[in-house]
Amino acid sequence: MPQFSNSDKQEHGKNAKSALESILLECKNYAYIKEIIKDYRCGYAEYDNAQFYCNFVIVFQDDTKWIVNITTSFRSDRLKGNQWDTYNIKEIDPSISKSVLVYPDDLSQDDKDDFLLYKFKIINKKHFSAIDDIVGQQELFELIENYANKNLSVGVKKDLQGNNFESYISTVLSNEKNLEKWKTSNPKLVGIHYDFFEKILFCFNLDKTTVSKINATSDKKVIGNLKTSGSPKTDIIVTVILENGTEKHFTISCKKTNAKSVSVHQYTSDAFADVLDSENEKLRTLLQKFQENGNLRDFGDENSIALRDELKPHLEKLVRWVIGGYGGKVQNQLQLADYILISDEKDIFIHTLEEYTQMLLKPENVSHFGTPFQWTFASGRKGKDIQLKCKIQK
């Protein structure tokens, strides 16, 4: 933690609270919560009715209430103050079921470790605590999201959280405080998920002295559909406006998952053949045969060896199409993803398409037909198209 004057500390705390409010407003935009009560105060009936304070009380759609506070430093007096206020607020309003203390994601690892040790003592009942959890900004978002979606089916939850994650990363990249902090290195600024912002921009290899503004969007209407009416690989378009007025565009494909492998592609056998080698009739016939069979057993060993041989010269082209969309029928270049971003709910990992391609092509990732993919079909789609799955690379 930098050495701050008292006025600097106040400004830093104010910025942290503003950043937390931005995160909560995003949660409200996604309908995860229905109400945010800022600067909540209450008191016992026979005493001052504003004696106890918290930064925010949030109200979920089912009327569950949580206290949410933020602090920028690990100080015992501040924590004791939070504990005292939280304990009494819960006593006064029993409908408040949880209290979460948040720290900014841009703290040093030493500062984070102090909070994590305190959290360990709370979780393991070594300390009595009215505070139920201590989390970073990203973990707070996950807590709220998971509670709000707790009654949804796995499939619906996965789709909703994936779409909202893309929107959320767009918000992080467009955040003006993040950009200002990145350009000035001002330690008093906080931003929202600044560590995510910094990691993504580092991968973009931008010169911070030349960047004026950043706008990002995950709007499906802006990104558009492919010429085939399907969805492009691009989930986020990032527009970087330079000081001289010129623009640079960066396209990102996102995967939010804790799974070791995920579905990444689903097209007809003819689409595979057209992209990989449209004149190769043997390849086309083998792909059509696999689509018809839908599995390795029915496809047979002889066909599997033959398809492996036909695919071998096209492995890099296959990966670039599957992961980035290259070779597909796009409306414009912005539908091709040049960066791959993975979220496992704890951190993000971002790679260029070239880096990700080479990671997948490593020998340890070889799967069906010498490719890094598992070949199968989606439920109810046997004989209609081919689905590919692959291991998540971080």
PDB file of C-alpha atoms in Angstrom, residues 35-330:
ATOM      1  CA  GLU A  35     -32.569  -2.436  -5.100  1.00  0.00           C
ATOM      2  CA  ILE A  36     -29.386  -0.769  -3.852  1.00  0.00           C
ATOM      3  CA  ILE A  37     -29.604   1.238  -0.634  1.00  0.00           C
ATOM      4  CA  LYS A  38     -26.567   3.505  -0.400  1.00  0.00           C
ATOM      5  CA  ASP A  39     -25.180   4.834   2.904  1.00  0.00           C
ATOM      6  CA  TYR A  40     -27.587   2.715   4.924  1.00  0.00           C
ATOM      7  CA  ARG A  41     -28.100   3.851   8.532  1.00  0.00           C
ATOM      8  CA  CYS A  42     -30.227   2.527  11.356  1.00  0.00           C
ATOM      9  CA  GLY A  43     -30.420   2.464  15.144  1.00  0.00           C
ATOM     10  CA  TYR A  44     -32.320   0.983  18.066  1.00  0.00           C
ATOM     11  CA  ALA A  45     -35.757   2.430  18.792  1.00  0.00           C
ATOM     12  CA  GLU A  46     -34.818   4.112  22.061  1.00  0.00           C
ATOM     13  CA  TYR A  47     -31.518   5.507  20.708  1.00  0.00           C
ATOM     14  CA  ASP A  48     -30.112   7.429  17.749  1.00  0.00           C
ATOM     15  CA  ASN A  49     -31.796   5.937  14.669  1.00  0.00           C
ATOM     16  CA  ALA A  50     -28.696   6.576  12.523  1.00  0.00           C
ATOM     17  CA  GLN A  51     -26.043   5.186  14.872  1.00  0.00           C
ATOM     18  CA  PHE A  52     -25.005   2.216  12.714  1.00  0.00           C
ATOM     19  CA  TYR A  53     -23.774   2.473   9.140  1.00  0.00           C
ATOM     20  CA  CYS A  54     -22.833   0.416   6.102  1.00  0.00           C
ATOM     21  CA  ASN A  55     -21.884   1.394   2.558  1.00  0.00           C
ATOM     22  CA  PHE A  56     -24.682  -0.539   0.862  1.00  0.00           C
ATOM     23  CA  VAL A  57     -27.582  -2.860   1.478  1.00  0.00           C
ATOM     24  CA  ILE A  58     -28.599  -4.793  -1.627  1.00  0.00           C
ATOM     25  CA  VAL A  59     -31.985  -6.441  -2.102  1.00  0.00           C
ATOM     26  CA  PHE A  60     -32.383  -9.511  -4.327  1.00  0.00           C
ATOM     27  CA  GLN A  61     -35.474 -10.357  -6.358  1.00  0.00           C
ATOM     28  CA  ASP A  62     -36.611 -12.726  -3.571  1.00  0.00           C
ATOM     29  CA  ASP A  63     -36.266  -9.874  -1.016  1.00  0.00           C
ATOM     30  CA  THR A  64     -33.125 -11.337   0.545  1.00  0.00           C
ATOM     31  CA  LYS A  65     -30.890  -8.547   1.855  1.00  0.00           C
ATOM     32  CA  TRP A  66     -27.108  -8.361   2.128  1.00  0.00           C
ATOM     33  CA  ILE A  67     -24.818  -5.775   3.678  1.00  0.00           C
ATOM     34  CA  VAL A  68     -21.940  -4.845   1.350  1.00  0.00           C
ATOM     35  CA  ASN A  69     -19.018  -2.773   2.635  1.00  0.00           C
ATOM     36  CA  ILE A  70     -15.682  -1.927   1.048  1.00  0.00           C
ATOM     37  CA  THR A  71     -12.366  -1.146   2.683  1.00  0.00           C
ATOM     38  CA  THR A  72      -9.043  -0.247   1.073  1.00  0.00           C
ATOM     39  CA  SER A  73      -6.739  -1.287   3.910  1.00  0.00           C
ATOM     40  CA  PHE A  74      -6.461  -4.012   6.513  1.00  0.00           C
ATOM     41  CA  ARG A  75      -6.623  -2.123   9.803  1.00  0.00           C
ATOM     42  CA  SER A  76      -7.865  -3.709  13.009  1.00  0.00           C
ATOM     43  CA  ASP A  77      -9.690  -0.569  14.144  1.00  0.00           C
ATOM     44  CA  ARG A  78     -11.534  -0.316  10.838  1.00  0.00           C
ATOM     45  CA  LEU A  79     -12.443  -4.006  10.876  1.00  0.00           C
ATOM     46  CA  LYS A  80     -13.705  -3.758  14.443  1.00  0.00           C
ATOM     47  CA  GLY A  81     -15.828  -0.798  13.398  1.00  0.00           C
ATOM     48  CA  ASN A  82     -17.268  -2.805  10.505  1.00  0.00           C
ATOM     49  CA  GLN A  83     -17.939  -5.735  12.812  1.00  0.00           C
ATOM     50  CA  TRP A  84     -19.709  -3.527  15.374  1.00  0.00           C
ATOM     51  CA  ASP A  85     -21.911  -1.800  12.806  1.00  0.00           C
ATOM     52  CA  THR A  86     -22.682  -5.054  11.007  1.00  0.00           C
ATOM     53  CA  TYR A  87     -23.591  -6.919  14.200  1.00  0.00           C
ATOM     54  CA  ASN A  88     -26.045  -4.242  15.272  1.00  0.00           C
ATOM     55  CA  ILE A  89     -27.579  -3.727  11.824  1.00  0.00           C
ATOM     56  CA  LYS A  90     -28.315  -7.474  11.706  1.00  0.00           C
ATOM     57  CA  GLU A  91     -29.812  -7.314  15.194  1.00  0.00           C
ATOM     58  CA  ILE A  92     -32.055  -4.404  14.211  1.00  0.00           C
ATOM     59  CA  ASP A  93     -33.063  -5.854  10.827  1.00  0.00           C
ATOM     60  CA  PRO A  94     -33.219  -9.694  10.945  1.00  0.00           C
ATOM     61  CA  SER A  95     -34.161  -9.757   7.239  1.00  0.00           C
ATOM     62  CA  ILE A  96     -30.487  -9.028   6.453  1.00  0.00           C
ATOM     63  CA  SER A  97     -29.043 -12.511   6.026  1.00  0.00           C
ATOM     64  CA  LYS A  98     -25.453 -11.878   4.977  1.00  0.00           C
ATOM     65  CA  SER A  99     -22.670  -9.326   5.303  1.00  0.00           C
ATOM     66  CA  VAL A 100     -19.833  -9.147   2.784  1.00  0.00           C
ATOM     67  CA  LEU A 101     -16.689  -7.052   3.162  1.00  0.00           C
ATOM     68  CA  VAL A 102     -15.005  -6.217  -0.156  1.00  0.00           C
ATOM     69  CA  TYR A 103     -11.437  -5.194  -0.924  1.00  0.00           C
ATOM     70  CA  PRO A 104     -10.286  -3.732  -4.285  1.00  0.00           C
ATOM     71  CA  ASP A 105      -8.785  -6.205  -6.742  1.00  0.00           C
ATOM     72  CA  ASP A 106      -5.748  -3.983  -7.346  1.00  0.00           C
ATOM     73  CA  LEU A 107      -4.329  -4.382  -3.824  1.00  0.00           C
ATOM     74  CA  SER A 108      -0.846  -5.847  -3.443  1.00  0.00           C
ATOM     75  CA  GLN A 109      -0.670  -9.576  -2.780  1.00  0.00           C
ATOM     76  CA  ASP A 110       0.573  -8.890   0.760  1.00  0.00           C
ATOM     77  CA  ASP A 111      -2.503  -6.759   1.467  1.00  0.00           C
ATOM     78  CA  LYS A 112      -4.772  -9.404  -0.042  1.00  0.00           C
ATOM     79  CA  ASP A 113      -3.116 -12.071   2.093  1.00  0.00           C
ATOM     80  CA  ASP A 114      -4.006 -10.113   5.243  1.00  0.00           C
ATOM     81  CA  PHE A 115      -7.671 -10.151   4.229  1.00  0.00           C
ATOM     82  CA  LEU A 116      -7.539 -13.822   3.251  1.00  0.00           C
ATOM     83  CA  LEU A 117      -6.047 -14.793   6.610  1.00  0.00           C
ATOM     84  CA  TYR A 118      -8.824 -12.916   8.400  1.00  0.00           C
ATOM     85  CA  LYS A 119     -11.379 -14.610   6.148  1.00  0.00           C
ATOM     86  CA  PHE A 120      -9.871 -18.002   7.036  1.00  0.00           C
ATOM     87  CA  LYS A 121     -10.353 -17.261  10.731  1.00  0.00           C
ATOM     88  CA  ILE A 122     -13.993 -16.318  10.123  1.00  0.00           C
ATOM     89  CA  ILE A 123     -14.818 -19.364   7.994  1.00  0.00           C
ATOM     90  CA  ASN A 124     -13.104 -21.755  10.395  1.00  0.00           C
ATOM     91  CA  LYS A 125     -14.872 -20.228  13.418  1.00  0.00           C
ATOM     92  CA  LYS A 126     -11.654 -19.080  15.048  1.00  0.00           C
ATOM     93  CA  HIS A 127     -13.091 -15.573  15.356  1.00  0.00           C
ATOM     94  CA  PHE A 128     -16.629 -14.560  16.207  1.00  0.00           C
ATOM     95  CA  SER A 129     -17.748 -12.424  13.290  1.00  0.00           C
ATOM     96  CA  ALA A 130     -20.851 -10.596  12.145  1.00  0.00           C
ATOM     97  CA  ILE A 131     -19.141 -10.300   8.752  1.00  0.00           C
ATOM     98  CA  ASP A 132     -19.873 -13.503   6.834  1.00  0.00           C
ATOM     99  CA  ASP A 133     -17.382 -13.233   3.986  1.00  0.00           C
ATOM    100  CA  ILE A 134     -14.422 -11.175   2.769  1.00  0.00           C
ATOM    101  CA  VAL A 135     -13.950 -11.051  -1.004  1.00  0.00           C
ATOM    102  CA  GLY A 136     -12.383  -9.170  -3.896  1.00  0.00           C
ATOM    103  CA  GLN A 137     -14.465  -7.348  -6.493  1.00  0.00           C
ATOM    104  CA  GLN A 138     -14.670 -10.291  -8.887  1.00  0.00           C
ATOM    105  CA  GLU A 139     -15.658 -12.733  -6.154  1.00  0.00           C
ATOM    106  CA  LEU A 140     -18.390 -10.343  -5.005  1.00  0.00           C
ATOM    107  CA  PHE A 141     -19.846 -10.324  -8.509  1.00  0.00           C
ATOM    108  CA  GLU A 142     -19.750 -14.136  -8.569  1.00  0.00           C
ATOM    109  CA  LEU A 143     -21.434 -14.365  -5.150  1.00  0.00           C
ATOM    110  CA  ILE A 144     -24.261 -12.094  -6.238  1.00  0.00           C
ATOM    111  CA  GLU A 145     -24.620 -13.805  -9.612  1.00  0.00           C
ATOM    112  CA  ASN A 146     -24.675 -17.315  -8.152  1.00  0.00           C
ATOM    113  CA  TYR A 147     -27.250 -16.426  -5.505  1.00  0.00           C
ATOM    114  CA  ALA A 148     -29.486 -14.637  -8.014  1.00  0.00           C
ATOM    115  CA  ASN A 149     -29.376 -17.600 -10.420  1.00  0.00           C
ATOM    116  CA  LYS A 150     -29.558 -20.385  -7.826  1.00  0.00           C
ATOM    117  CA  ASN A 151     -32.924 -21.707  -9.043  1.00  0.00           C
ATOM    118  CA  LEU A 152     -32.134 -21.719 -12.766  1.00  0.00           C
ATOM    119  CA  SER A 153     -31.360 -24.904 -14.675  1.00  0.00           C
ATOM    120  CA  VAL A 154     -27.700 -25.551 -15.477  1.00  0.00           C
ATOM    121  CA  GLY A 155     -28.150 -24.798 -19.181  1.00  0.00           C
ATOM    122  CA  VAL A 156     -30.071 -21.565 -18.688  1.00  0.00           C
ATOM    123  CA  LYS A 157     -27.646 -20.418 -15.981  1.00  0.00           C
ATOM    124  CA  LYS A 158     -24.646 -21.149 -18.203  1.00  0.00           C
ATOM    125  CA  ASP A 159     -26.037 -19.149 -21.139  1.00  0.00           C
ATOM    126  CA  LEU A 160     -27.124 -16.228 -18.972  1.00  0.00           C
ATOM    127  CA  GLN A 161     -23.847 -15.999 -17.080  1.00  0.00           C
ATOM    128  CA  GLY A 162     -21.854 -16.286 -20.300  1.00  0.00           C
ATOM    129  CA  ASN A 163     -23.717 -13.411 -21.942  1.00  0.00           C
ATOM    130  CA  ASN A 164     -23.526 -11.265 -18.824  1.00  0.00           C
ATOM    131  CA  PHE A 165     -19.805 -11.976 -18.471  1.00  0.00           C
ATOM    132  CA  GLU A 166     -19.193 -10.636 -21.978  1.00  0.00           C
ATOM    133  CA  SER A 167     -21.185  -7.519 -21.146  1.00  0.00           C
ATOM    134  CA  TYR A 168     -19.335  -7.137 -17.857  1.00  0.00           C
ATOM    135  CA  ILE A 169     -15.880  -7.351 -19.462  1.00  0.00           C
ATOM    136  CA  SER A 170     -17.044  -4.715 -21.962  1.00  0.00           C
ATOM    137  CA  THR A 171     -17.973  -2.479 -19.029  1.00  0.00           C
ATOM    138  CA  VAL A 172     -14.577  -3.054 -17.385  1.00  0.00           C
ATOM    139  CA  LEU A 173     -12.729  -2.166 -20.595  1.00  0.00           C
ATOM    140  CA  SER A 174     -14.848   0.949 -21.159  1.00  0.00           C
ATOM    141  CA  ASN A 175     -14.445   2.218 -17.595  1.00  0.00           C
ATOM    142  CA  GLU A 176     -12.851   5.676 -17.633  1.00  0.00           C
ATOM    143  CA  LYS A 177     -11.325   5.311 -14.156  1.00  0.00           C
ATOM    144  CA  ASN A 178      -9.569   2.126 -15.262  1.00  0.00           C
ATOM    145  CA  LEU A 179      -8.118   3.963 -18.253  1.00  0.00           C
ATOM    146  CA  GLU A 180      -7.045   6.918 -16.126  1.00  0.00           C
ATOM    147  CA  LYS A 181      -5.368   4.629 -13.580  1.00  0.00           C
ATOM    148  CA  TRP A 182      -3.593   2.725 -16.360  1.00  0.00           C
ATOM    149  CA  LYS A 183      -2.308   5.910 -18.001  1.00  0.00           C
ATOM    150  CA  THR A 184      -1.316   7.796 -14.835  1.00  0.00           C
ATOM    151  CA  SER A 185      -0.485   4.983 -12.362  1.00  0.00           C
ATOM    152  CA  ASN A 186      -2.301   7.088  -9.754  1.00  0.00           C
ATOM    153  CA  PRO A 187      -2.560   4.810  -6.674  1.00  0.00           C
ATOM    154  CA  LYS A 188      -5.559   6.754  -5.347  1.00  0.00           C
ATOM    155  CA  LEU A 189      -7.701   5.570  -8.251  1.00  0.00           C
ATOM    156  CA  VAL A 190      -9.476   2.229  -7.916  1.00  0.00           C
ATOM    157  CA  GLY A 191     -11.572   1.410 -10.995  1.00  0.00           C
ATOM    158  CA  ILE A 192     -13.560  -1.799 -11.418  1.00  0.00           C
ATOM    159  CA  HIS A 193     -11.651  -5.057 -11.808  1.00  0.00           C
ATOM    160  CA  TYR A 194      -8.582  -3.044 -12.717  1.00  0.00           C
ATOM    161  CA  ASP A 195      -6.444  -6.194 -12.663  1.00  0.00           C
ATOM    162  CA  PHE A 196      -8.607  -7.606 -15.488  1.00  0.00           C
ATOM    163  CA  PHE A 197      -8.347  -4.344 -17.409  1.00  0.00           C
ATOM    164  CA  GLU A 198      -4.569  -4.232 -17.040  1.00  0.00           C
ATOM    165  CA  LYS A 199      -4.107  -7.874 -18.039  1.00  0.00           C
ATOM    166  CA  ILE A 200      -6.178  -7.469 -21.214  1.00  0.00           C
ATOM    167  CA  LEU A 201      -4.458  -4.256 -22.290  1.00  0.00           C
ATOM    168  CA  PHE A 202      -1.050  -5.802 -21.669  1.00  0.00           C
ATOM    169  CA  CYS A 203      -2.003  -8.562 -24.114  1.00  0.00           C
ATOM    170  CA  PHE A 204      -3.074  -5.902 -26.636  1.00  0.00           C
ATOM    171  CA  ASN A 205       0.489  -4.498 -26.418  1.00  0.00           C
ATOM    172  CA  LEU A 206      -0.694  -0.875 -26.382  1.00  0.00           C
ATOM    173  CA  ASP A 207       1.424   2.198 -25.710  1.00  0.00           C
ATOM    174  CA  LYS A 208      -0.449   3.939 -22.886  1.00  0.00           C
ATOM    175  CA  THR A 209       0.939   7.339 -23.880  1.00  0.00           C
ATOM    176  CA  THR A 210      -0.929   7.178 -27.200  1.00  0.00           C
ATOM    177  CA  VAL A 211      -4.353   5.961 -25.975  1.00  0.00           C
ATOM    178  CA  SER A 212      -7.127   8.536 -25.569  1.00  0.00           C
ATOM    179  CA  LYS A 213     -10.293   6.446 -25.071  1.00  0.00           C
ATOM    180  CA  ILE A 214     -11.490   2.852 -25.034  1.00  0.00           C
ATOM    181  CA  ASN A 215     -14.972   1.677 -25.978  1.00  0.00           C
ATOM    182  CA  ALA A 216     -15.983  -1.977 -25.826  1.00  0.00           C
ATOM    183  CA  THR A 217     -19.249  -3.671 -26.751  1.00  0.00           C
ATOM    184  CA  SER A 218     -20.721  -7.155 -26.589  1.00  0.00           C
ATOM    185  CA  ASP A 219     -23.962  -6.080 -28.276  1.00  0.00           C
ATOM    186  CA  LYS A 220     -25.010  -8.907 -30.612  1.00  0.00           C
ATOM    187  CA  LYS A 221     -26.718  -6.389 -32.899  1.00  0.00           C
ATOM    188  CA  VAL A 222     -23.441  -4.508 -33.350  1.00  0.00           C
ATOM    189  CA  ILE A 223     -21.351  -7.646 -33.859  1.00  0.00           C
ATOM    190  CA  GLY A 224     -23.993  -9.181 -36.136  1.00  0.00           C
ATOM    191  CA  ASN A 225     -24.482 -12.696 -37.490  1.00  0.00           C
ATOM    192  CA  LEU A 226     -22.400 -14.599 -40.012  1.00  0.00           C
ATOM    193  CA  LYS A 227     -23.487 -14.868 -43.642  1.00  0.00           C
ATOM    194  CA  THR A 228     -24.796 -18.307 -42.682  1.00  0.00           C
ATOM    195  CA  SER A 229     -26.928 -16.627 -39.946  1.00  0.00           C
ATOM    196  CA  GLY A 230     -24.876 -18.307 -37.223  1.00  0.00           C
ATOM    197  CA  SER A 231     -23.031 -16.583 -34.400  1.00  0.00           C
ATOM    198  CA  PRO A 232     -19.472 -15.346 -35.023  1.00  0.00           C
ATOM    199  CA  LYS A 233     -16.563 -16.201 -32.747  1.00  0.00           C
ATOM    200  CA  THR A 234     -16.219 -12.565 -31.679  1.00  0.00           C
ATOM    201  CA  ASP A 235     -18.019 -11.846 -28.396  1.00  0.00           C
ATOM    202  CA  ILE A 236     -16.509  -8.417 -27.677  1.00  0.00           C
ATOM    203  CA  ILE A 237     -15.271  -5.668 -29.996  1.00  0.00           C
ATOM    204  CA  VAL A 238     -12.831  -3.255 -28.353  1.00  0.00           C
ATOM    205  CA  THR A 239     -12.263   0.094 -30.063  1.00  0.00           C
ATOM    206  CA  VAL A 240      -9.163   1.974 -28.916  1.00  0.00           C
ATOM    207  CA  ILE A 241      -9.076   5.627 -29.939  1.00  0.00           C
ATOM    208  CA  LEU A 242      -5.578   7.080 -30.107  1.00  0.00           C
ATOM    209  CA  GLU A 243      -4.506  10.644 -29.369  1.00  0.00           C
ATOM    210  CA  ASN A 244      -4.120  11.322 -33.107  1.00  0.00           C
ATOM    211  CA  GLY A 245      -7.745  10.320 -33.731  1.00  0.00           C
ATOM    212  CA  THR A 246      -7.069   6.961 -35.366  1.00  0.00           C
ATOM    213  CA  GLU A 247      -8.732   3.780 -34.141  1.00  0.00           C
ATOM    214  CA  LYS A 248      -7.532   0.274 -33.430  1.00  0.00           C
ATOM    215  CA  HIS A 249      -9.927  -2.651 -33.126  1.00  0.00           C
ATOM    216  CA  PHE A 250      -9.439  -5.773 -31.021  1.00  0.00           C
ATOM    217  CA  THR A 251     -11.811  -8.736 -31.114  1.00  0.00           C
ATOM    218  CA  ILE A 252     -12.231 -11.171 -28.225  1.00  0.00           C
ATOM    219  CA  SER A 253     -13.835 -14.602 -27.928  1.00  0.00           C
ATOM    220  CA  CYS A 254     -14.892 -15.360 -24.327  1.00  0.00           C
ATOM    221  CA  LYS A 255     -15.328 -18.575 -22.387  1.00  0.00           C
ATOM    222  CA  LYS A 256     -16.583 -18.477 -18.793  1.00  0.00           C
ATOM    223  CA  THR A 257     -16.298 -21.931 -17.299  1.00  0.00           C
ATOM    224  CA  ASN A 258     -14.848 -24.094 -14.544  1.00  0.00           C
ATOM    225  CA  ALA A 259     -14.999 -27.159 -16.782  1.00  0.00           C
ATOM    226  CA  LYS A 260     -11.841 -28.804 -18.101  1.00  0.00           C
ATOM    227  CA  SER A 261     -13.306 -29.051 -21.606  1.00  0.00           C
ATOM    228  CA  VAL A 262     -16.123 -27.256 -23.423  1.00  0.00           C
ATOM    229  CA  SER A 263     -18.011 -27.314 -26.708  1.00  0.00           C
ATOM    230  CA  VAL A 264     -16.371 -24.887 -29.123  1.00  0.00           C
ATOM    231  CA  HIS A 265     -17.756 -25.585 -32.599  1.00  0.00           C
ATOM    232  CA  GLN A 266     -20.764 -27.057 -34.390  1.00  0.00           C
ATOM    233  CA  TYR A 267     -21.004 -27.175 -38.192  1.00  0.00           C
ATOM    234  CA  THR A 268     -21.989 -29.560 -40.967  1.00  0.00           C
ATOM    235  CA  SER A 269     -19.450 -31.915 -42.511  1.00  0.00           C
ATOM    236  CA  ASP A 270     -19.627 -29.932 -45.750  1.00  0.00           C
ATOM    237  CA  ALA A 271     -18.790 -26.716 -43.895  1.00  0.00           C
ATOM    238  CA  PHE A 272     -15.701 -28.452 -42.460  1.00  0.00           C
ATOM    239  CA  ALA A 273     -14.686 -29.639 -45.921  1.00  0.00           C
ATOM    240  CA  ASP A 274     -15.284 -26.251 -47.564  1.00  0.00           C
ATOM    241  CA  VAL A 275     -13.079 -24.456 -45.041  1.00  0.00           C
ATOM    242  CA  LEU A 276     -10.268 -27.010 -44.800  1.00  0.00           C
ATOM    243  CA  ASP A 277      -9.850 -28.174 -48.413  1.00  0.00           C
ATOM    244  CA  SER A 278     -12.857 -27.755 -50.677  1.00  0.00           C
ATOM    245  CA  GLU A 279     -11.297 -29.762 -53.537  1.00  0.00           C
ATOM    246  CA  ASN A 280     -10.448 -32.800 -51.405  1.00  0.00           C
ATOM    247  CA  GLU A 281     -13.282 -35.241 -52.053  1.00  0.00           C
ATOM    248  CA  LYS A 282     -11.774 -37.948 -49.847  1.00  0.00           C
ATOM    249  CA  LEU A 283     -11.755 -35.554 -46.884  1.00  0.00           C
ATOM    250  CA  ARG A 284     -15.330 -34.501 -47.624  1.00  0.00           C
ATOM    251  CA  THR A 285     -16.540 -38.098 -47.868  1.00  0.00           C
ATOM    252  CA  LEU A 286     -14.864 -39.067 -44.594  1.00  0.00           C
ATOM    253  CA  LEU A 287     -16.335 -36.046 -42.814  1.00  0.00           C
ATOM    254  CA  GLN A 288     -19.786 -36.896 -44.146  1.00  0.00           C
ATOM    255  CA  LYS A 289     -19.329 -40.493 -42.968  1.00  0.00           C
ATOM    256  CA  PHE A 290     -18.357 -39.359 -39.466  1.00  0.00           C
ATOM    257  CA  GLN A 291     -21.334 -37.005 -39.344  1.00  0.00           C
ATOM    258  CA  GLU A 292     -23.574 -39.924 -40.256  1.00  0.00           C
ATOM    259  CA  ASN A 293     -22.031 -42.254 -37.625  1.00  0.00           C
ATOM    260  CA  GLY A 294     -21.547 -39.654 -34.902  1.00  0.00           C
ATOM    261  CA  ASN A 295     -18.981 -41.638 -32.891  1.00  0.00           C
ATOM    262  CA  LEU A 296     -15.596 -43.337 -33.219  1.00  0.00           C
ATOM    263  CA  ARG A 297     -16.899 -46.884 -32.720  1.00  0.00           C
ATOM    264  CA  ASP A 298     -19.334 -46.818 -35.628  1.00  0.00           C
ATOM    265  CA  PHE A 299     -16.939 -44.770 -37.779  1.00  0.00           C
ATOM    266  CA  GLY A 300     -14.349 -47.529 -37.485  1.00  0.00           C
ATOM    267  CA  ASP A 301     -10.572 -47.706 -37.124  1.00  0.00           C
ATOM    268  CA  GLU A 302      -9.830 -47.675 -40.854  1.00  0.00           C
ATOM    269  CA  ASN A 303     -11.871 -44.529 -41.436  1.00  0.00           C
ATOM    270  CA  SER A 304     -10.383 -42.922 -38.325  1.00  0.00           C
ATOM    271  CA  ILE A 305      -6.831 -43.454 -39.611  1.00  0.00           C
ATOM    272  CA  ALA A 306      -7.804 -42.148 -43.047  1.00  0.00           C
ATOM    273  CA  LEU A 307      -9.450 -39.022 -41.619  1.00  0.00           C
ATOM    274  CA  ARG A 308      -6.436 -38.441 -39.387  1.00  0.00           C
ATOM    275  CA  ASP A 309      -4.183 -38.497 -42.450  1.00  0.00           C
ATOM    276  CA  GLU A 310      -6.425 -36.124 -44.430  1.00  0.00           C
ATOM    277  CA  LEU A 311      -6.691 -33.647 -41.545  1.00  0.00           C
ATOM    278  CA  LYS A 312      -2.965 -33.631 -40.728  1.00  0.00           C
ATOM    279  CA  PRO A 313      -1.970 -30.904 -43.253  1.00  0.00           C
ATOM    280  CA  HIS A 314      -4.829 -28.681 -42.054  1.00  0.00           C
ATOM    281  CA  LEU A 315      -4.521 -28.776 -38.255  1.00  0.00           C
ATOM    282  CA  GLU A 316      -3.568 -25.128 -37.802  1.00  0.00           C
ATOM    283  CA  LYS A 317      -6.263 -24.021 -40.259  1.00  0.00           C
ATOM    284  CA  LEU A 318      -8.804 -26.140 -38.359  1.00  0.00           C
ATOM    285  CA  VAL A 319      -7.884 -24.604 -34.993  1.00  0.00           C
ATOM    286  CA  ARG A 320      -7.953 -21.038 -36.352  1.00  0.00           C
ATOM    287  CA  TRP A 321     -11.440 -21.666 -37.769  1.00  0.00           C
ATOM    288  CA  VAL A 322     -12.768 -23.403 -34.669  1.00  0.00           C
ATOM    289  CA  ILE A 323     -11.381 -20.868 -32.192  1.00  0.00           C
ATOM    290  CA  GLY A 324     -11.177 -17.615 -34.153  1.00  0.00           C
ATOM    291  CA  GLY A 325     -13.584 -18.135 -37.064  1.00  0.00           C
ATOM    292  CA  TYR A 326     -10.913 -17.721 -39.755  1.00  0.00           C
ATOM    293  CA  GLY A 327     -12.019 -19.341 -42.996  1.00  0.00           C
ATOM    294  CA  GLY A 328     -15.708 -18.994 -42.161  1.00  0.00           C
ATOM    295  CA  LYS A 329     -18.286 -16.889 -43.977  1.00  0.00           C
ATOM    296  CA  VAL A 330     -18.110 -13.617 -42.055  1.00  0.00           C
TER     297      VAL A 330
END
